mmCIF file of N, CA, C and O in Angstrom:
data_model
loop_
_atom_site.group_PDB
_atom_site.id
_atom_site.type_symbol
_atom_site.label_atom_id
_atom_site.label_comp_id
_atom_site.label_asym_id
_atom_site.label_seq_id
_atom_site.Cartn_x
_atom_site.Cartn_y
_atom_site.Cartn_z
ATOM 1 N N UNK A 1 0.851 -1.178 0.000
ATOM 2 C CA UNK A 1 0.000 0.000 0.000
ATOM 3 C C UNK A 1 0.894 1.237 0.000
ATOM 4 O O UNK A 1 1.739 1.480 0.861
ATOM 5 N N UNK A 2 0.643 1.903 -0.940
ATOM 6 C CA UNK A 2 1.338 3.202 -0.835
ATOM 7 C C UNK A 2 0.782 4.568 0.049
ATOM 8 O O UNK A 2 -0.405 4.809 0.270
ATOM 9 N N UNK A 3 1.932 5.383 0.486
ATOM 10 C CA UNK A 3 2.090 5.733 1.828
ATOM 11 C C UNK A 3 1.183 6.943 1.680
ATOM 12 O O UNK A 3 0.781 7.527 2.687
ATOM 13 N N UNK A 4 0.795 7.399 0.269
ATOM 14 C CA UNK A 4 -0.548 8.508 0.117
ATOM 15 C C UNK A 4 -1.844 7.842 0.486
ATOM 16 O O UNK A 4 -2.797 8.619 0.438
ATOM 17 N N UNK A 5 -2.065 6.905 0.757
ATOM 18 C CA UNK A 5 -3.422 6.162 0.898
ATOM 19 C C UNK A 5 -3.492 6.225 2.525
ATOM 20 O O UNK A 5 -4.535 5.884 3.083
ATOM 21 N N UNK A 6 -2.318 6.687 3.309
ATOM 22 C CA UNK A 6 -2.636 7.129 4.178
ATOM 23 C C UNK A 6 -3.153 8.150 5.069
ATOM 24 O O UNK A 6 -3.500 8.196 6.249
ATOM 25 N N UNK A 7 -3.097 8.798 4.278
ATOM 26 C CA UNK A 7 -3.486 10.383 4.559
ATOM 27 C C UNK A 7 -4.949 10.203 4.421
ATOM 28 O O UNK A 7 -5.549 9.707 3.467
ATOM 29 N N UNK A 8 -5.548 10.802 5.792
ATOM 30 C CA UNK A 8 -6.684 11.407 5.701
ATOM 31 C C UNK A 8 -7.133 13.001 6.251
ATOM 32 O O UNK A 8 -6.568 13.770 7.028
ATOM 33 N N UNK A 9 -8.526 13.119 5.403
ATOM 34 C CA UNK A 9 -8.900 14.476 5.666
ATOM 35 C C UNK A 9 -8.879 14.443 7.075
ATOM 36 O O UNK A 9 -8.710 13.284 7.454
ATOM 37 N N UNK A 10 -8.960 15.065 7.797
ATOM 38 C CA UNK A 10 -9.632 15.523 9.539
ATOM 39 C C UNK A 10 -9.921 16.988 9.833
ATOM 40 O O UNK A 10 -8.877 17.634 9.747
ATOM 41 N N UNK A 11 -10.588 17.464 10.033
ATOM 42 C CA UNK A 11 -11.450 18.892 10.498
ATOM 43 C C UNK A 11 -10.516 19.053 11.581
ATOM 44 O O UNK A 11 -10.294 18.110 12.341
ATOM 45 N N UNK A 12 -9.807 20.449 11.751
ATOM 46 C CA UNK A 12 -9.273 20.402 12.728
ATOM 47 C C UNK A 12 -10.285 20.515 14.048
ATOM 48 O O UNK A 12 -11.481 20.797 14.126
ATOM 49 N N UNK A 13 -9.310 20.180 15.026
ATOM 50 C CA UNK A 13 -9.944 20.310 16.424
ATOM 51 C C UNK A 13 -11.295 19.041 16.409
ATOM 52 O O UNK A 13 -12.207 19.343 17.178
ATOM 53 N N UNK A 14 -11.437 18.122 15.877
ATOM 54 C CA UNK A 14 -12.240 16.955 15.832
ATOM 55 C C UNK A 14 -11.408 15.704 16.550
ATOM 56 O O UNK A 14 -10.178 15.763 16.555
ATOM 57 N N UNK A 15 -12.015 14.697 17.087
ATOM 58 C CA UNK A 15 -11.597 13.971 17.682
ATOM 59 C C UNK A 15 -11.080 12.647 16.433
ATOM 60 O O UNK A 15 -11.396 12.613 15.244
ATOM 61 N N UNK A 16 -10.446 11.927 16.989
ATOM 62 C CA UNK A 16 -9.790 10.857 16.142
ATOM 63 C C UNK A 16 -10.839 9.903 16.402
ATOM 64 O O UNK A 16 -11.565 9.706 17.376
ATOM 65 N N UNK A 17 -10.714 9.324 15.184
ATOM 66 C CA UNK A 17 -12.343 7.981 15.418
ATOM 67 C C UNK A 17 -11.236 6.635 14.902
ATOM 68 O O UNK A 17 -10.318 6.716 14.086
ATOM 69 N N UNK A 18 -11.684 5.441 15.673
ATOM 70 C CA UNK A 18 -11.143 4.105 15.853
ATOM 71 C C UNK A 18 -10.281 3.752 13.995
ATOM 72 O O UNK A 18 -9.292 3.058 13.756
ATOM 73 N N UNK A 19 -10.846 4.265 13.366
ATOM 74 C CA UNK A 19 -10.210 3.758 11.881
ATOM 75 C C UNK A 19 -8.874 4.632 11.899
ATOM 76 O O UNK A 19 -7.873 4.118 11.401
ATOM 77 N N UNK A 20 -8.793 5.825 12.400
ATOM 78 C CA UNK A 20 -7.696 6.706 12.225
ATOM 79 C C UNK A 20 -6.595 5.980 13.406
ATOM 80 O O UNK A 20 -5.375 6.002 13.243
ATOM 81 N N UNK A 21 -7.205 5.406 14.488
ATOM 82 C CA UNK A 21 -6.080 4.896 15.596
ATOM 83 C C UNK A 21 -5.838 3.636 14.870
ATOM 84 O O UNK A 21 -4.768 3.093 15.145
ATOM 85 N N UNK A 22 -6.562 3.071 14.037
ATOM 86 C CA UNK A 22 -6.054 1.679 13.456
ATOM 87 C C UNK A 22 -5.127 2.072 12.563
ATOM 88 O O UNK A 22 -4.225 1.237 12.496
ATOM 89 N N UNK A 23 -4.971 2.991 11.852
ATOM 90 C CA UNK A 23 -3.986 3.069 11.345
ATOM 91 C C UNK A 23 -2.683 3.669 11.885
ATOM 92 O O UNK A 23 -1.604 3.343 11.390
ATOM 93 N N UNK A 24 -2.774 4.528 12.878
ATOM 94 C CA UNK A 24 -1.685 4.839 14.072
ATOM 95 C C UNK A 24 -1.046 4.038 14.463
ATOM 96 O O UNK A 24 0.123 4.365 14.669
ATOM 97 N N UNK A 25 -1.400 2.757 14.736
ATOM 98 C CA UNK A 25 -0.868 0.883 15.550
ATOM 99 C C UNK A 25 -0.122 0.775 14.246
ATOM 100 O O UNK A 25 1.091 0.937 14.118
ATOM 101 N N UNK A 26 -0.989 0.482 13.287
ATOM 102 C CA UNK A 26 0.018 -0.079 11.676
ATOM 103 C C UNK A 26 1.418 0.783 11.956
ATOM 104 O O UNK A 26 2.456 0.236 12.329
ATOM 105 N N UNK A 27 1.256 2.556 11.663
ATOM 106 C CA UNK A 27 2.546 2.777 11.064
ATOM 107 C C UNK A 27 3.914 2.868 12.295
ATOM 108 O O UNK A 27 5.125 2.889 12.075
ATOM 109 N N UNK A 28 2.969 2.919 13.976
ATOM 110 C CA UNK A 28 3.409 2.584 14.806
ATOM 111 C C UNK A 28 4.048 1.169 15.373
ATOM 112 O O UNK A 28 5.133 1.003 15.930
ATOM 113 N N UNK A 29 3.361 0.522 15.158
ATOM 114 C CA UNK A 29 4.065 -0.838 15.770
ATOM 115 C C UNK A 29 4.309 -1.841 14.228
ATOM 116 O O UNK A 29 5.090 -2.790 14.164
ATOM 117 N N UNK A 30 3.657 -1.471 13.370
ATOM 118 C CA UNK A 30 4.836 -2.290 12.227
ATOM 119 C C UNK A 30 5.601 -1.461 11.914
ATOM 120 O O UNK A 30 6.761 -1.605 12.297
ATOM 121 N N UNK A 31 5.138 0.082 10.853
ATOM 122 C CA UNK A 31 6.233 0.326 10.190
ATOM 123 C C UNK A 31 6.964 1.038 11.036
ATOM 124 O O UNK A 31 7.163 2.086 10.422
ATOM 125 N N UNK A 32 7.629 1.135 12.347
ATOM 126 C CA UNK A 32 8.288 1.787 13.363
ATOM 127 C C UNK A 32 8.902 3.288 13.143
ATOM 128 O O UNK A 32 10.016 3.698 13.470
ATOM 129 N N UNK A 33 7.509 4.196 12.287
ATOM 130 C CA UNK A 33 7.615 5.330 12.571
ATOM 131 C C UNK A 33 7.698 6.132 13.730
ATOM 132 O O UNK A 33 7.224 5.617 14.743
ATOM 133 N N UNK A 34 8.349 7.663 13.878
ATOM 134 C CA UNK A 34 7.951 8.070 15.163
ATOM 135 C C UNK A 34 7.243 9.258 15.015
ATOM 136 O O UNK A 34 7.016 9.794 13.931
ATOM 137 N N UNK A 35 6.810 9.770 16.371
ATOM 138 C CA UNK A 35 5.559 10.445 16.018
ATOM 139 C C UNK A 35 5.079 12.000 14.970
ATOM 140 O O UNK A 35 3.950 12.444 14.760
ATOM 141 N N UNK A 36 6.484 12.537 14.467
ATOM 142 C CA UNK A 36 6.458 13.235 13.462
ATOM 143 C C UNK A 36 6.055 12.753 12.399
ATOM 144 O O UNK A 36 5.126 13.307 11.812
ATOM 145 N N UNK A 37 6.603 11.697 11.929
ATOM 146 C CA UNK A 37 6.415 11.211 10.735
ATOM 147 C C UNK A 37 4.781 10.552 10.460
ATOM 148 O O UNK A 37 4.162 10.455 9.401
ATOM 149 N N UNK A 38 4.470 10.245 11.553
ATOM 150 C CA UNK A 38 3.180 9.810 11.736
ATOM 151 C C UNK A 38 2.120 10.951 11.457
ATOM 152 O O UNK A 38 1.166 11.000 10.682
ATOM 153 N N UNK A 39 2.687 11.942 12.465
ATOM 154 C CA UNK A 39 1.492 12.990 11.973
ATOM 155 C C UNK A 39 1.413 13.796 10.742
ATOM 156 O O UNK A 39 0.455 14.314 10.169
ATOM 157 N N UNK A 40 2.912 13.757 10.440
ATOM 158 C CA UNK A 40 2.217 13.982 8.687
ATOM 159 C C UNK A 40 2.095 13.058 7.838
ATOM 160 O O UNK A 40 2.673 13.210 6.762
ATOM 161 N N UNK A 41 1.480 12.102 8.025
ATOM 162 C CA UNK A 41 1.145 10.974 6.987
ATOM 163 C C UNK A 41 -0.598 11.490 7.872
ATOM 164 O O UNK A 41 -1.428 11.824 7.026
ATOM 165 N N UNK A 42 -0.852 11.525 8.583
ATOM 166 C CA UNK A 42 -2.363 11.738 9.169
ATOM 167 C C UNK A 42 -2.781 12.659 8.976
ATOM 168 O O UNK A 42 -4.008 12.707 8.885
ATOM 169 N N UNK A 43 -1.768 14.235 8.762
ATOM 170 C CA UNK A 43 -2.249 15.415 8.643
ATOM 171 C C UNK A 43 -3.052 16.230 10.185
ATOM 172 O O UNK A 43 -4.062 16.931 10.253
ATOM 173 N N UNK A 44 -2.012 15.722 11.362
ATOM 174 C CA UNK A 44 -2.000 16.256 12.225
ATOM 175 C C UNK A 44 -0.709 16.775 13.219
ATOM 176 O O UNK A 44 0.432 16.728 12.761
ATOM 177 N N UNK A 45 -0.945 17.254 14.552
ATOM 178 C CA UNK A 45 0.305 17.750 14.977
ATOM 179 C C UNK A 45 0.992 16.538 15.511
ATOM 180 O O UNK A 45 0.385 15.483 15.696
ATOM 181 N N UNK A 46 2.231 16.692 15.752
ATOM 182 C CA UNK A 46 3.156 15.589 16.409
ATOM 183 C C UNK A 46 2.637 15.323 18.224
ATOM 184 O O UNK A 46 3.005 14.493 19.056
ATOM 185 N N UNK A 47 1.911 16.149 18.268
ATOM 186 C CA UNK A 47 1.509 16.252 20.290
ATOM 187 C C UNK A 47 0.227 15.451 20.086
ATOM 188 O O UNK A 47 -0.177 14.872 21.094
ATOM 189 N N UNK A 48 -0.408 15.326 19.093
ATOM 190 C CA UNK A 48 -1.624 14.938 19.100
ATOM 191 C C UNK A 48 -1.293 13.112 18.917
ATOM 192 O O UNK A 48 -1.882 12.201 19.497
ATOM 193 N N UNK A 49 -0.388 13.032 18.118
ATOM 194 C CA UNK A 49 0.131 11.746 17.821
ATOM 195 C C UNK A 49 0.586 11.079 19.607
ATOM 196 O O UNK A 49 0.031 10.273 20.355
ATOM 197 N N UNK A 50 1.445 11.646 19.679
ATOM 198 C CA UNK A 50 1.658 11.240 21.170
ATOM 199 C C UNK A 50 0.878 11.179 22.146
ATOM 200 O O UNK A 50 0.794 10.083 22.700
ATOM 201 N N UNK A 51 0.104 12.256 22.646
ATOM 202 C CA UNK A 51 -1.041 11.608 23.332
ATOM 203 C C UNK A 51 -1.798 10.681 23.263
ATOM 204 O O UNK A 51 -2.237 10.084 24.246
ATOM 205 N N UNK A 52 -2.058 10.430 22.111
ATOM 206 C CA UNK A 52 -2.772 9.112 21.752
ATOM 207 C C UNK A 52 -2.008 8.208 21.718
ATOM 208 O O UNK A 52 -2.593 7.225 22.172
ATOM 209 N N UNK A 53 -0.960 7.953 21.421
ATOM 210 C CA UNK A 53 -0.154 7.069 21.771
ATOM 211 C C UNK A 53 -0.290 6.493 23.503
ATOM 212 O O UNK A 53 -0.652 5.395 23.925
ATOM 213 N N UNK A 54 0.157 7.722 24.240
ATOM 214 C CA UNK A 54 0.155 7.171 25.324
ATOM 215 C C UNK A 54 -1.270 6.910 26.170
ATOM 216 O O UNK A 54 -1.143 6.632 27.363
ATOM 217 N N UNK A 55 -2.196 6.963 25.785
ATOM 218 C CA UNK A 55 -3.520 6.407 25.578
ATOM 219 C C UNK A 55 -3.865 4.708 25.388
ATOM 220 O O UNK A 55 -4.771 4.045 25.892
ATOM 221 N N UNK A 56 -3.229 4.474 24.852
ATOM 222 C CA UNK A 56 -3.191 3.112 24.326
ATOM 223 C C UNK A 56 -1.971 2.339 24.357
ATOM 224 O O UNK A 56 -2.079 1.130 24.154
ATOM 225 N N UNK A 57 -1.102 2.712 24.523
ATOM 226 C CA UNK A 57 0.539 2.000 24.644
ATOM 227 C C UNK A 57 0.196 1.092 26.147
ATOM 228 O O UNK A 57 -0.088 1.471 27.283
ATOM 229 N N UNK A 58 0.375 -0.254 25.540
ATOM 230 C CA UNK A 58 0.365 -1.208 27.009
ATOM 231 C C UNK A 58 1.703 -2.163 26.602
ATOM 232 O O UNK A 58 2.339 -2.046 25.555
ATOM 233 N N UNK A 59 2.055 -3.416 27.994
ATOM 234 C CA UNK A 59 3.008 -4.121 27.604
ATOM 235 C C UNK A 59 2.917 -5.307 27.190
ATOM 236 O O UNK A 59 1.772 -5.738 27.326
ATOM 237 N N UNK A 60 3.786 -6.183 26.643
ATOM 238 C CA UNK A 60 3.256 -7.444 26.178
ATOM 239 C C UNK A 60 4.588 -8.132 26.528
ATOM 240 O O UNK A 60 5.638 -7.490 26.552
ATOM 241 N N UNK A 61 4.541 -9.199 26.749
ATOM 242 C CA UNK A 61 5.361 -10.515 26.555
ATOM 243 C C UNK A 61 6.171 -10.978 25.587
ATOM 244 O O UNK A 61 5.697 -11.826 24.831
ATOM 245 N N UNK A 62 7.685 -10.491 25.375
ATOM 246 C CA UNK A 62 7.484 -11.576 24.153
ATOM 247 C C UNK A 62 8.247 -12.990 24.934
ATOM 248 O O UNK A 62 8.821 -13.105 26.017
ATOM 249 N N UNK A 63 7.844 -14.304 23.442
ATOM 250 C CA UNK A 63 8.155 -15.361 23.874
ATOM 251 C C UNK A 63 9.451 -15.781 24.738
ATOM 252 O O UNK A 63 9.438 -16.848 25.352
ATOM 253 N N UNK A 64 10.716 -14.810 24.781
ATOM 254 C CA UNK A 64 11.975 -15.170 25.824
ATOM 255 C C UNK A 64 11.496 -14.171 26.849
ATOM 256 O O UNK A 64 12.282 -13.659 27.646
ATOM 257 N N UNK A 65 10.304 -13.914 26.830
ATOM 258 C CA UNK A 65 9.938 -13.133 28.203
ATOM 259 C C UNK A 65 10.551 -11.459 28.323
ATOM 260 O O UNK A 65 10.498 -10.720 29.306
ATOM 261 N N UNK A 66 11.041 -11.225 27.182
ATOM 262 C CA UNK A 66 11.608 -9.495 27.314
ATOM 263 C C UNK A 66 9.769 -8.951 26.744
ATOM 264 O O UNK A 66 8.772 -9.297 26.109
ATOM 265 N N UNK A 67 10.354 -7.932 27.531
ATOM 266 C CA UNK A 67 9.002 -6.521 27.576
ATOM 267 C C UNK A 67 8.620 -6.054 26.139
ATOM 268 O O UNK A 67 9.668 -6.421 25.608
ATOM 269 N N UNK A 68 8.146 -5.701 25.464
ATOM 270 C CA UNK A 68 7.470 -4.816 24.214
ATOM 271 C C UNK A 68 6.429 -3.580 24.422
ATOM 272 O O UNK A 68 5.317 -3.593 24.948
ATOM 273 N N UNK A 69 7.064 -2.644 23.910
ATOM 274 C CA UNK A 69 5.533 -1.545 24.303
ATOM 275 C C UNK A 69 4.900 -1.693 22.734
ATOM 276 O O UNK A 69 5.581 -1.674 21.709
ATOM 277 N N UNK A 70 3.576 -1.829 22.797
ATOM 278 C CA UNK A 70 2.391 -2.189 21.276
ATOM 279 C C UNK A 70 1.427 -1.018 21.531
ATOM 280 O O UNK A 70 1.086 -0.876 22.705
ATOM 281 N N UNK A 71 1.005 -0.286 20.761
ATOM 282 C CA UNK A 71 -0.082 0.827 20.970
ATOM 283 C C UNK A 71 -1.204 -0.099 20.611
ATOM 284 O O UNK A 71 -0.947 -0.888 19.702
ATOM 285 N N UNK A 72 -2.209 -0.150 21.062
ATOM 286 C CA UNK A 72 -3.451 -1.049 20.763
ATOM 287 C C UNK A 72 -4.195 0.208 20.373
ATOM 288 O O UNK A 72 -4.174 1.129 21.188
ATOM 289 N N UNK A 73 -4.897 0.383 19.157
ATOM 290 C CA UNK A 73 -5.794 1.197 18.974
ATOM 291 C C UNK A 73 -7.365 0.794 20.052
ATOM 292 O O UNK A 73 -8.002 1.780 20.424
ATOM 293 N N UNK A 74 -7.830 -0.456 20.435
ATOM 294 C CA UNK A 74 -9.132 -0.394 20.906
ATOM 295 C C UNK A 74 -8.962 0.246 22.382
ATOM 296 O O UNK A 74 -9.806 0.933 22.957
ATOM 297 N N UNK A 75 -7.743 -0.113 22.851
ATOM 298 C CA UNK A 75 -7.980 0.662 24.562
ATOM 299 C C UNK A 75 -7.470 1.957 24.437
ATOM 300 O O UNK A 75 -7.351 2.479 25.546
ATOM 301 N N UNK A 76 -7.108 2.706 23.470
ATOM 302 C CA UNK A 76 -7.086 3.984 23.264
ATOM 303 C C UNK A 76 -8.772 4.600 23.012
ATOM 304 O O UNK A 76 -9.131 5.677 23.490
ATOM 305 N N UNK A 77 -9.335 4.051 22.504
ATOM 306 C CA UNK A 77 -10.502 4.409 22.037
ATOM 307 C C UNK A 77 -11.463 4.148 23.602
ATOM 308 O O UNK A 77 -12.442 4.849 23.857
ATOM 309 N N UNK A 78 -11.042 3.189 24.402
ATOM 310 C CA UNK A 78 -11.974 3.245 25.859
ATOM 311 C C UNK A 78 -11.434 3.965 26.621
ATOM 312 O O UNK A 78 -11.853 4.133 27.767
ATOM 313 N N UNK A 79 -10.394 4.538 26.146
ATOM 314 C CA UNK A 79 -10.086 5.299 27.007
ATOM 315 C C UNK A 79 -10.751 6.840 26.971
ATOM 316 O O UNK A 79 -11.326 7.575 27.774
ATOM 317 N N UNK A 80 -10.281 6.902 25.394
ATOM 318 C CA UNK A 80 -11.004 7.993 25.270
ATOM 319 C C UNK A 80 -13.055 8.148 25.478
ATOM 320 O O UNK A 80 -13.610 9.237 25.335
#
């Protein structure tokens, strides 16, 4: 998928809705962007990226037992 198909419109000052945090997890926890680069592929500020991040950033397991931080888009969204 090419990286213009990421960009979406957003009204400023509107809240982020669950399809926009699903794609936050993608370019976050696969393609291991950081949060500049993120917000201009979204067409928002870099503070806005991060808060939401830390909204949803929990830990996980991996299999030799070392730590991972994963942004989960759904407990960002209960949270919010």
């Amino acid at each position: 998928m090419r990286q213009s198909n990421y960009i979406i419109e957003r009204e400023k000052g509107k809240h982020l809705k669950l399809g926009a945090r699903k794609i936050i997890a993608h370019l976050y926890n696969k393609q291991n962007k950081n949060y500049s680069e993120i917000a201009r592929e979204m067409n928002c500020h870099r503070t806005t990226i991060s808060r939401e991040i830390k909204k949803g950033l929990t830990t996980f397991k991996n299999a030799d037992w070392s730590d991972r931080e994963v942004y989960v888009p759904e407990i960002a969204q209960g949270v919010y």
